[in-house]
């Protein structure tokens, strides 16, 4: 089979491998769509976050395809099933795995970082990592429904985002774009913020009520007639530390903030940001595996414009060009279709 390889020295190539064979409890998936993610840059540069990196690492953790073969004992899926793949491979015995939060397993391995990923014609994953992809959704939609829309659905579900809320989405990369679409579908009024014009245009296409290049006084004083100033909810997707601090500052008293954009350091003022405002702040990454049926039903029934966040549809052979665009930040969400 053919697969994308990131040796970790910032180069990208497409190489041939022996077809993988599913072992006990595993399945072989014929990949139909696999999305490139900003987090793939760490693999491109060889910055291993956790675990150990396979030699000739194949990236790809937002994957959808068709079950081609099942290993011994893999009874939860059948040959021919349309599936999306859950990115975290857990022990399935610990408390976190049993609760569906495989990404919190102490022994977790992440597809495309610690084990060979889905930017390939074929990929082997545990059968338990296969999630049903409804017929109404394309494989490309299934791929981006995992990390982007799944993370946002779960975060906004935890925050209880509803039609009573004004939600600020900070940063309109693919994750922020998904945040806008989900918040809108949940009925909220959405203000989307990004300094880049074409991202603001995407925000409007996804249903944002207002788009702004930066936070202004109007946002900071929303709701003042109701006795508070500031948005009910802020979803911070940029990972920019100034934007993260602004999120904590602008949210109204008793407001809710989700941190979704990755960063390593942020200066906070607990009294001002949390205590006196009684703020709820959550971190969000991915979703519990049992939630995927709920996520796909929501996307279908609310007609969420999932395809809008896909900026480029490419083939596996385009991988060197795709990763070059990713590193140069000249493309938003790229999907390889096979
Ligand atoms: Zn991702
Ligand atoms: Zn576990």
mmCIF file of C-alpha atoms and ligand atoms in Angstrom:
data_model
loop_
_atom_site.group_PDB
_atom_site.id
_atom_site.type_symbol
_atom_site.label_atom_id
_atom_site.label_comp_id
_atom_site.label_asym_id
_atom_site.label_seq_id
_atom_site.Cartn_x
_atom_site.Cartn_y
_atom_site.Cartn_z
ATOM 1 C CA UNK A 1 0.000 0.000 0.000
ATOM 2 C CA UNK A 2 0.890 3.637 -0.365
ATOM 3 C CA UNK A 3 1.270 5.912 2.680
ATOM 4 C CA UNK A 4 2.508 9.372 3.632
ATOM 5 C CA UNK A 5 5.716 9.308 5.695
ATOM 6 C CA UNK A 6 6.984 12.002 8.067
ATOM 7 C CA UNK A 7 10.529 11.059 9.127
ATOM 8 C CA UNK A 8 10.524 13.969 11.618
ATOM 9 C CA UNK A 9 13.024 16.152 9.794
ATOM 10 C CA UNK A 10 10.421 18.416 8.155
ATOM 11 C CA UNK A 11 10.410 16.338 4.953
ATOM 12 C CA UNK A 12 7.376 14.516 3.550
ATOM 13 C CA UNK A 13 7.251 11.618 1.131
ATOM 14 C CA UNK A 14 4.813 9.053 -0.170
ATOM 15 C CA UNK A 15 6.246 5.541 0.247
ATOM 16 C CA UNK A 16 5.098 1.983 -0.248
ATOM 17 C CA UNK A 17 4.543 -0.418 2.652
ATOM 18 C CA UNK A 18 3.479 -4.034 2.983
ATOM 19 C CA UNK A 19 -0.296 -4.147 3.442
ATOM 20 C CA UNK A 20 -0.953 -4.246 7.209
ATOM 21 C CA UNK A 21 -2.785 -7.296 8.623
ATOM 22 C CA UNK A 22 -5.310 -6.975 11.474
ATOM 23 C CA UNK A 23 -4.406 -8.901 14.632
ATOM 24 C CA UNK A 24 -6.741 -10.088 17.404
ATOM 25 C CA UNK A 25 -9.446 -7.506 18.084
ATOM 26 C CA UNK A 26 -8.271 -5.313 15.215
ATOM 27 C CA UNK A 27 -9.725 -4.323 11.853
ATOM 28 C CA UNK A 28 -8.241 -3.311 8.524
ATOM 29 C CA UNK A 29 -9.813 -0.163 7.093
ATOM 30 C CA UNK A 30 -9.644 0.944 3.454
ATOM 31 C CA UNK A 31 -9.187 4.691 3.946
ATOM 32 C CA UNK A 32 -11.557 6.866 1.905
ATOM 33 C CA UNK A 33 -10.817 10.260 3.493
ATOM 34 C CA UNK A 34 -8.156 11.511 5.910
ATOM 35 C CA UNK A 35 -7.801 15.113 7.048
ATOM 36 C CA UNK A 36 -4.624 17.070 7.663
ATOM 37 C CA UNK A 37 -4.588 18.791 11.075
ATOM 38 C CA UNK A 38 -2.536 21.650 12.518
ATOM 39 C CA UNK A 39 -1.292 19.228 15.160
ATOM 40 C CA UNK A 40 0.427 17.190 12.402
ATOM 41 C CA UNK A 41 3.096 19.925 12.384
ATOM 42 C CA UNK A 42 4.559 18.483 15.592
ATOM 43 C CA UNK A 43 5.012 15.138 13.820
ATOM 44 C CA UNK A 44 6.438 16.879 10.748
ATOM 45 C CA UNK A 45 9.088 18.528 12.947
ATOM 46 C CA UNK A 46 9.736 15.374 14.983
ATOM 47 C CA UNK A 47 8.506 16.922 18.243
ATOM 48 C CA UNK A 48 7.153 13.844 20.019
ATOM 49 C CA UNK A 49 4.638 14.947 22.641
ATOM 50 C CA UNK A 50 3.925 11.614 24.337
ATOM 51 C CA UNK A 51 4.758 7.974 23.696
ATOM 52 C CA UNK A 52 7.251 6.659 21.185
ATOM 53 C CA UNK A 53 7.266 7.441 17.520
ATOM 54 C CA UNK A 54 7.279 4.598 14.967
ATOM 55 C CA UNK A 55 10.040 4.550 12.387
ATOM 56 C CA UNK A 56 8.703 5.870 9.046
ATOM 57 C CA UNK A 57 5.779 7.488 10.885
ATOM 58 C CA UNK A 58 2.534 7.613 8.913
ATOM 59 C CA UNK A 59 0.476 10.627 10.156
ATOM 60 C CA UNK A 60 -3.312 10.977 10.015
ATOM 61 C CA UNK A 61 -5.724 10.944 12.980
ATOM 62 C CA UNK A 62 -8.940 12.225 11.338
ATOM 63 C CA UNK A 63 -9.862 9.186 9.283
ATOM 64 C CA UNK A 64 -12.920 7.595 7.671
ATOM 65 C CA UNK A 65 -13.214 4.537 5.466
ATOM 66 C CA UNK A 66 -14.679 1.083 4.898
ATOM 67 C CA UNK A 67 -13.887 -2.021 6.935
ATOM 68 C CA UNK A 68 -11.953 -4.322 4.590
ATOM 69 C CA UNK A 69 -11.068 -7.203 6.933
ATOM 70 C CA UNK A 70 -11.532 -8.112 10.594
ATOM 71 C CA UNK A 71 -9.039 -9.876 12.855
ATOM 72 C CA UNK A 72 -9.883 -12.756 15.238
ATOM 73 C CA UNK A 73 -12.447 -11.747 17.857
ATOM 74 C CA UNK A 74 -13.290 -8.381 16.266
ATOM 75 C CA UNK A 75 -17.061 -8.753 16.300
ATOM 76 C CA UNK A 76 -18.257 -5.177 16.856
ATOM 77 C CA UNK A 77 -17.857 -4.275 13.158
ATOM 78 C CA UNK A 78 -18.240 -6.196 9.909
ATOM 79 C CA UNK A 79 -16.583 -6.112 6.498
ATOM 80 C CA UNK A 80 -18.177 -3.345 4.425
ATOM 81 C CA UNK A 81 -19.132 -1.104 7.382
ATOM 82 C CA UNK A 82 -18.632 2.632 6.860
ATOM 83 C CA UNK A 83 -16.675 3.947 9.831
ATOM 84 C CA UNK A 84 -14.831 6.941 11.261
ATOM 85 C CA UNK A 85 -11.873 6.227 13.534
ATOM 86 C CA UNK A 86 -11.448 7.378 17.154
ATOM 87 C CA UNK A 87 -7.911 8.755 17.484
ATOM 88 C CA UNK A 88 -7.024 7.529 20.978
ATOM 89 C CA UNK A 89 -6.163 3.867 21.495
ATOM 90 C CA UNK A 90 -6.639 2.932 25.138
ATOM 91 C CA UNK A 91 -6.286 -0.153 27.352
ATOM 92 C CA UNK A 92 -10.121 -0.484 27.547
ATOM 93 C CA UNK A 93 -9.730 -1.621 31.169
ATOM 94 C CA UNK A 94 -9.065 1.566 33.180
ATOM 95 C CA UNK A 95 -11.718 3.909 34.554
ATOM 96 C CA UNK A 96 -11.198 6.495 31.797
ATOM 97 C CA UNK A 97 -11.447 3.967 28.967
ATOM 98 C CA UNK A 98 -14.556 2.407 30.537
ATOM 99 C CA UNK A 99 -16.114 5.899 30.618
ATOM 100 C CA UNK A 100 -15.361 6.324 26.914
ATOM 101 C CA UNK A 101 -12.559 8.851 27.431
ATOM 102 C CA UNK A 102 -9.819 6.783 25.804
ATOM 103 C CA UNK A 103 -7.676 9.905 25.379
ATOM 104 C CA UNK A 104 -7.281 9.992 29.182
ATOM 105 C CA UNK A 105 -5.964 6.406 29.445
ATOM 106 C CA UNK A 106 -2.544 6.257 31.175
ATOM 107 C CA UNK A 107 -1.418 3.917 28.380
ATOM 108 C CA UNK A 108 -2.950 5.914 25.536
ATOM 109 C CA UNK A 109 -1.479 5.792 22.046
ATOM 110 C CA UNK A 110 -2.524 8.384 19.505
ATOM 111 C CA UNK A 111 -3.167 7.395 15.898
ATOM 112 C CA UNK A 112 -0.705 9.062 13.541
ATOM 113 C CA UNK A 113 1.715 10.006 16.345
ATOM 114 C CA UNK A 114 2.450 6.893 18.461
ATOM 115 C CA UNK A 115 1.042 4.311 16.028
ATOM 116 C CA UNK A 116 0.779 4.324 12.236
ATOM 117 C CA UNK A 117 -2.001 6.670 11.165
ATOM 118 C CA UNK A 118 -4.516 6.970 8.388
ATOM 119 C CA UNK A 119 -2.744 9.019 5.696
ATOM 120 C CA UNK A 120 -2.496 5.733 3.813
ATOM 121 C CA UNK A 121 -4.519 3.456 1.575
ATOM 122 C CA UNK A 122 -5.012 1.045 4.491
ATOM 123 C CA UNK A 123 -4.820 1.346 8.269
ATOM 124 C CA UNK A 124 -5.197 -1.158 11.113
ATOM 125 C CA UNK A 125 -6.984 -0.011 14.284
ATOM 126 C CA UNK A 126 -8.655 -1.744 17.240
ATOM 127 C CA UNK A 127 -12.259 -2.667 16.388
ATOM 128 C CA UNK A 128 -13.430 -0.689 19.436
ATOM 129 C CA UNK A 129 -12.024 2.478 17.817
ATOM 130 C CA UNK A 130 -14.427 2.209 14.870
ATOM 131 C CA UNK A 131 -17.406 4.577 15.049
ATOM 132 C CA UNK A 132 -20.443 4.154 12.804
ATOM 133 C CA UNK A 133 -20.560 6.662 9.940
ATOM 134 C CA UNK A 134 -24.180 7.296 8.839
ATOM 135 C CA UNK A 135 -25.004 6.941 5.116
ATOM 136 C CA UNK A 136 -26.070 10.596 5.019
ATOM 137 C CA UNK A 137 -22.464 11.677 5.648
ATOM 138 C CA UNK A 138 -19.609 11.514 3.140
ATOM 139 C CA UNK A 139 -16.253 10.081 4.179
ATOM 140 C CA UNK A 140 -14.685 13.573 4.071
ATOM 141 C CA UNK A 141 -17.441 14.834 6.383
ATOM 142 C CA UNK A 142 -16.851 11.820 8.619
ATOM 143 C CA UNK A 143 -13.132 12.615 8.843
ATOM 144 C CA UNK A 144 -13.645 16.246 9.894
ATOM 145 C CA UNK A 145 -16.565 15.262 12.127
ATOM 146 C CA UNK A 146 -14.083 13.591 14.470
ATOM 147 C CA UNK A 147 -11.479 16.072 15.718
ATOM 148 C CA UNK A 148 -13.056 19.399 14.664
ATOM 149 C CA UNK A 149 -16.816 19.001 15.050
ATOM 150 C CA UNK A 150 -16.556 16.263 17.700
ATOM 151 C CA UNK A 151 -14.347 18.377 19.941
ATOM 152 C CA UNK A 152 -16.618 21.384 19.531
ATOM 153 C CA UNK A 153 -19.827 19.439 20.060
ATOM 154 C CA UNK A 154 -18.462 17.919 23.252
ATOM 155 C CA UNK A 155 -17.091 21.229 24.586
ATOM 156 C CA UNK A 156 -20.318 23.109 23.919
ATOM 157 C CA UNK A 157 -22.378 20.263 25.339
ATOM 158 C CA UNK A 158 -20.332 20.482 28.548
ATOM 159 C CA UNK A 159 -20.857 24.268 28.623
ATOM 160 C CA UNK A 160 -24.579 23.895 27.912
ATOM 161 C CA UNK A 161 -24.459 26.385 25.020
ATOM 162 C CA UNK A 162 -28.031 27.299 24.043
ATOM 163 C CA UNK A 163 -30.212 29.897 22.357
ATOM 164 C CA UNK A 164 -30.011 32.063 25.477
ATOM 165 C CA UNK A 165 -26.284 32.578 24.968
ATOM 166 C CA UNK A 166 -24.137 35.054 23.118
ATOM 167 C CA UNK A 167 -21.032 33.065 22.227
ATOM 168 C CA UNK A 168 -17.716 34.609 21.209
ATOM 169 C CA UNK A 169 -15.487 32.334 19.131
ATOM 170 C CA UNK A 170 -11.903 33.540 19.197
ATOM 171 C CA UNK A 171 -9.739 32.322 16.291
ATOM 172 C CA UNK A 172 -11.339 31.063 13.064
ATOM 173 C CA UNK A 173 -8.976 28.326 11.928
ATOM 174 C CA UNK A 174 -10.712 24.982 11.257
ATOM 175 C CA UNK A 175 -11.426 24.412 14.973
ATOM 176 C CA UNK A 176 -12.907 27.889 15.427
ATOM 177 C CA UNK A 177 -14.886 27.510 12.214
ATOM 178 C CA UNK A 178 -16.404 24.291 13.588
ATOM 179 C CA UNK A 179 -17.108 26.130 16.861
ATOM 180 C CA UNK A 180 -19.129 28.764 14.989
ATOM 181 C CA UNK A 181 -21.173 26.156 13.116
ATOM 182 C CA UNK A 182 -21.943 24.129 16.256
ATOM 183 C CA UNK A 183 -22.805 27.175 18.400
ATOM 184 C CA UNK A 184 -25.120 28.437 15.668
ATOM 185 C CA UNK A 185 -26.787 25.042 15.321
ATOM 186 C CA UNK A 186 -27.329 24.990 19.101
ATOM 187 C CA UNK A 187 -29.229 28.269 18.666
ATOM 188 C CA UNK A 188 -26.729 30.728 20.127
ATOM 189 C CA UNK A 189 -25.952 34.222 18.846
ATOM 190 C CA UNK A 190 -22.371 34.009 17.586
ATOM 191 C CA UNK A 191 -19.687 36.667 17.398
ATOM 192 C CA UNK A 192 -16.615 35.353 15.582
ATOM 193 C CA UNK A 193 -13.227 37.034 15.906
ATOM 194 C CA UNK A 194 -10.156 36.674 13.701
ATOM 195 C CA UNK A 195 -7.698 39.216 12.260
ATOM 196 C CA UNK A 196 -7.609 37.367 8.896
ATOM 197 C CA UNK A 197 -10.294 38.507 6.450
ATOM 198 C CA UNK A 198 -10.886 35.240 4.559
ATOM 199 C CA UNK A 199 -11.367 33.493 7.892
ATOM 200 C CA UNK A 200 -13.994 36.054 8.886
ATOM 201 C CA UNK A 201 -15.742 35.399 5.569
ATOM 202 C CA UNK A 202 -15.755 31.688 6.399
ATOM 203 C CA UNK A 203 -17.218 32.590 9.805
ATOM 204 C CA UNK A 204 -20.102 34.351 8.071
ATOM 205 C CA UNK A 205 -20.704 31.386 5.737
ATOM 206 C CA UNK A 206 -20.895 29.134 8.793
ATOM 207 C CA UNK A 207 -23.579 31.334 10.332
ATOM 208 C CA UNK A 208 -21.778 33.858 12.560
ATOM 209 C CA UNK A 209 -24.070 36.814 13.327
ATOM 210 C CA UNK A 210 -21.164 39.237 13.646
ATOM 211 C CA UNK A 211 -17.522 38.929 12.606
ATOM 212 C CA UNK A 212 -14.787 41.198 13.952
ATOM 213 C CA UNK A 213 -11.021 41.513 13.448
ATOM 214 C CA UNK A 214 -10.503 41.990 17.215
ATOM 215 C CA UNK A 215 -12.435 42.281 20.474
ATOM 216 C CA UNK A 216 -14.034 45.714 20.856
ATOM 217 C CA UNK A 217 -15.924 47.578 23.580
ATOM 218 C CA UNK A 218 -19.242 46.502 22.132
ATOM 219 C CA UNK A 219 -18.337 42.853 22.833
ATOM 220 C CA UNK A 220 -17.018 43.701 26.288
ATOM 221 C CA UNK A 221 -20.278 45.449 27.229
ATOM 222 C CA UNK A 222 -22.829 43.018 25.710
ATOM 223 C CA UNK A 223 -25.700 42.375 28.092
ATOM 224 C CA UNK A 224 -25.027 45.423 30.226
ATOM 225 C CA UNK A 225 -28.792 46.081 30.289
ATOM 226 C CA UNK A 226 -29.231 42.702 31.968
ATOM 227 C CA UNK A 227 -26.834 43.782 34.686
ATOM 228 C CA UNK A 228 -23.642 42.292 33.360
ATOM 229 C CA UNK A 229 -21.059 43.131 30.753
ATOM 230 C CA UNK A 230 -19.510 40.623 28.411
ATOM 231 C CA UNK A 231 -20.480 37.512 26.444
ATOM 232 C CA UNK A 232 -22.042 34.511 28.179
ATOM 233 C CA UNK A 233 -19.566 32.081 26.618
ATOM 234 C CA UNK A 234 -16.126 32.434 25.034
ATOM 235 C CA UNK A 235 -14.626 29.568 23.028
ATOM 236 C CA UNK A 236 -10.909 30.238 22.602
ATOM 237 C CA UNK A 237 -9.560 28.384 19.586
ATOM 238 C CA UNK A 238 -6.556 30.494 18.558
ATOM 239 C CA UNK A 239 -4.083 29.348 21.212
ATOM 240 C CA UNK A 240 -2.703 32.884 21.165
ATOM 241 C CA UNK A 241 -1.890 33.855 24.778
ATOM 242 C CA UNK A 242 -3.186 37.393 24.360
ATOM 243 C CA UNK A 243 -6.479 36.057 23.022
ATOM 244 C CA UNK A 244 -6.615 33.540 25.877
ATOM 245 C CA UNK A 245 -6.176 36.317 28.449
ATOM 246 C CA UNK A 246 -8.789 38.394 26.592
ATOM 247 C CA UNK A 247 -11.230 35.474 26.789
ATOM 248 C CA UNK A 248 -10.975 35.402 30.587
ATOM 249 C CA UNK A 249 -11.246 39.190 30.773
ATOM 250 C CA UNK A 250 -14.244 39.649 28.462
ATOM 251 C CA UNK A 251 -16.495 36.826 29.698
ATOM 252 C CA UNK A 252 -19.368 38.058 31.856
ATOM 253 C CA UNK A 253 -19.743 37.309 35.568
ATOM 254 C CA UNK A 254 -20.928 33.694 35.896
ATOM 255 C CA UNK A 255 -19.813 33.188 32.292
ATOM 256 C CA UNK A 256 -18.215 30.086 30.770
ATOM 257 C CA UNK A 257 -14.945 29.767 28.858
ATOM 258 C CA UNK A 258 -13.573 26.828 26.867
ATOM 259 C CA UNK A 259 -9.877 26.622 26.047
ATOM 260 C CA UNK A 260 -9.478 24.624 22.838
ATOM 261 C CA UNK A 261 -6.449 26.232 21.139
ATOM 262 C CA UNK A 262 -3.169 24.699 22.309
ATOM 263 C CA UNK A 263 -0.606 26.814 24.148
ATOM 264 C CA UNK A 264 1.987 26.156 26.812
ATOM 265 C CA UNK A 265 1.917 29.217 29.064
ATOM 266 C CA UNK A 266 -0.530 31.909 30.127
ATOM 267 C CA UNK A 267 -0.387 34.481 32.908
ATOM 268 C CA UNK A 268 -3.671 34.453 34.791
ATOM 269 C CA UNK A 269 -5.078 36.572 37.589
ATOM 270 C CA UNK A 270 -7.179 34.135 39.633
ATOM 271 C CA UNK A 271 -8.989 36.837 41.645
ATOM 272 C CA UNK A 272 -9.959 38.869 38.630
ATOM 273 C CA UNK A 273 -10.444 36.083 36.095
ATOM 274 C CA UNK A 274 -12.123 33.384 38.201
ATOM 275 C CA UNK A 275 -12.981 34.155 41.816
ATOM 276 C CA UNK A 276 -14.810 37.446 41.710
ATOM 277 C CA UNK A 277 -16.592 36.668 38.459
ATOM 278 C CA UNK A 278 -17.476 33.086 39.475
ATOM 279 C CA UNK A 279 -16.267 31.963 36.048
ATOM 280 C CA UNK A 280 -16.408 28.375 34.773
ATOM 281 C CA UNK A 281 -13.389 27.465 32.641
ATOM 282 C CA UNK A 282 -13.002 24.135 30.877
ATOM 283 C CA UNK A 283 -10.292 22.586 28.749
ATOM 284 C CA UNK A 284 -11.500 20.648 25.740
ATOM 285 C CA UNK A 285 -9.865 18.013 23.579
ATOM 286 C CA UNK A 286 -11.827 15.450 21.559
ATOM 287 C CA UNK A 287 -14.965 13.708 22.873
ATOM 288 C CA UNK A 288 -16.006 10.497 24.667
ATOM 289 C CA UNK A 289 -16.283 7.685 22.117
ATOM 290 C CA UNK A 290 -19.926 6.894 22.935
ATOM 291 C CA UNK A 291 -20.881 10.440 21.889
ATOM 292 C CA UNK A 292 -20.127 10.049 18.158
ATOM 293 C CA UNK A 293 -23.631 8.803 17.234
ATOM 294 C CA UNK A 294 -25.088 11.851 18.974
ATOM 295 C CA UNK A 295 -22.591 14.114 17.167
ATOM 296 C CA UNK A 296 -23.353 12.731 13.691
ATOM 297 C CA UNK A 297 -27.130 12.830 14.325
ATOM 298 C CA UNK A 298 -26.806 16.466 15.396
ATOM 299 C CA UNK A 299 -24.744 17.373 12.305
ATOM 300 C CA UNK A 300 -27.283 15.682 10.003
ATOM 301 C CA UNK A 301 -30.525 16.843 11.651
ATOM 302 C CA UNK A 302 -29.400 20.457 12.138
ATOM 303 C CA UNK A 303 -27.909 20.538 8.615
ATOM 304 C CA UNK A 304 -24.566 21.793 9.952
ATOM 305 C CA UNK A 305 -22.501 22.913 6.913
ATOM 306 C CA UNK A 306 -19.635 20.526 7.663
ATOM 307 C CA UNK A 307 -18.220 20.676 4.121
ATOM 308 C CA UNK A 308 -17.688 24.440 4.374
ATOM 309 C CA UNK A 309 -14.610 24.019 6.578
ATOM 310 C CA UNK A 310 -12.857 21.851 3.975
ATOM 311 C CA UNK A 311 -10.651 24.254 2.003
ATOM 312 C CA UNK A 312 -8.767 21.709 -0.149
ATOM 313 C CA UNK A 313 -9.585 18.203 -1.416
ATOM 314 C CA UNK A 314 -6.388 16.423 -2.448
ATOM 315 C CA UNK A 315 -4.981 12.971 -3.171
ATOM 316 C CA UNK A 316 -2.312 11.186 -1.098
ATOM 317 C CA UNK A 317 0.277 12.025 -3.767
ATOM 318 C CA UNK A 318 -0.305 15.712 -2.993
ATOM 319 C CA UNK A 319 0.976 15.190 0.580
ATOM 320 C CA UNK A 320 4.344 16.984 0.144
ATOM 321 C CA UNK A 321 2.534 20.054 -1.210
ATOM 322 C CA UNK A 322 -0.176 19.796 1.467
ATOM 323 C CA UNK A 323 2.280 19.748 4.373
ATOM 324 C CA UNK A 324 4.189 22.625 2.797
ATOM 325 C CA UNK A 325 0.941 24.631 2.759
ATOM 326 C CA UNK A 326 0.197 23.563 6.347
ATOM 327 C CA UNK A 327 3.633 24.712 7.546
ATOM 328 C CA UNK A 328 3.234 28.006 5.663
ATOM 329 C CA UNK A 329 -0.346 28.355 7.017
ATOM 330 C CA UNK A 330 -1.552 28.980 3.474
ATOM 331 C CA UNK A 331 -4.366 26.422 3.656
ATOM 332 C CA UNK A 332 -7.072 25.871 6.265
ATOM 333 C CA UNK A 333 -8.514 22.342 6.263
ATOM 334 C CA UNK A 334 -7.127 19.870 3.729
ATOM 335 C CA UNK A 335 -8.605 16.424 3.189
ATOM 336 C CA UNK A 336 -7.006 13.603 1.192
ATOM 337 C CA UNK A 337 -9.680 11.640 -0.648
ATOM 338 C CA UNK A 338 -8.923 8.109 -1.840
HETATM 339 ZN ZN1 LIG B 1 -6.625 16.871 14.484
HETATM 340 ZN ZN1 LIG B 2 -7.290 2.805 29.682
#
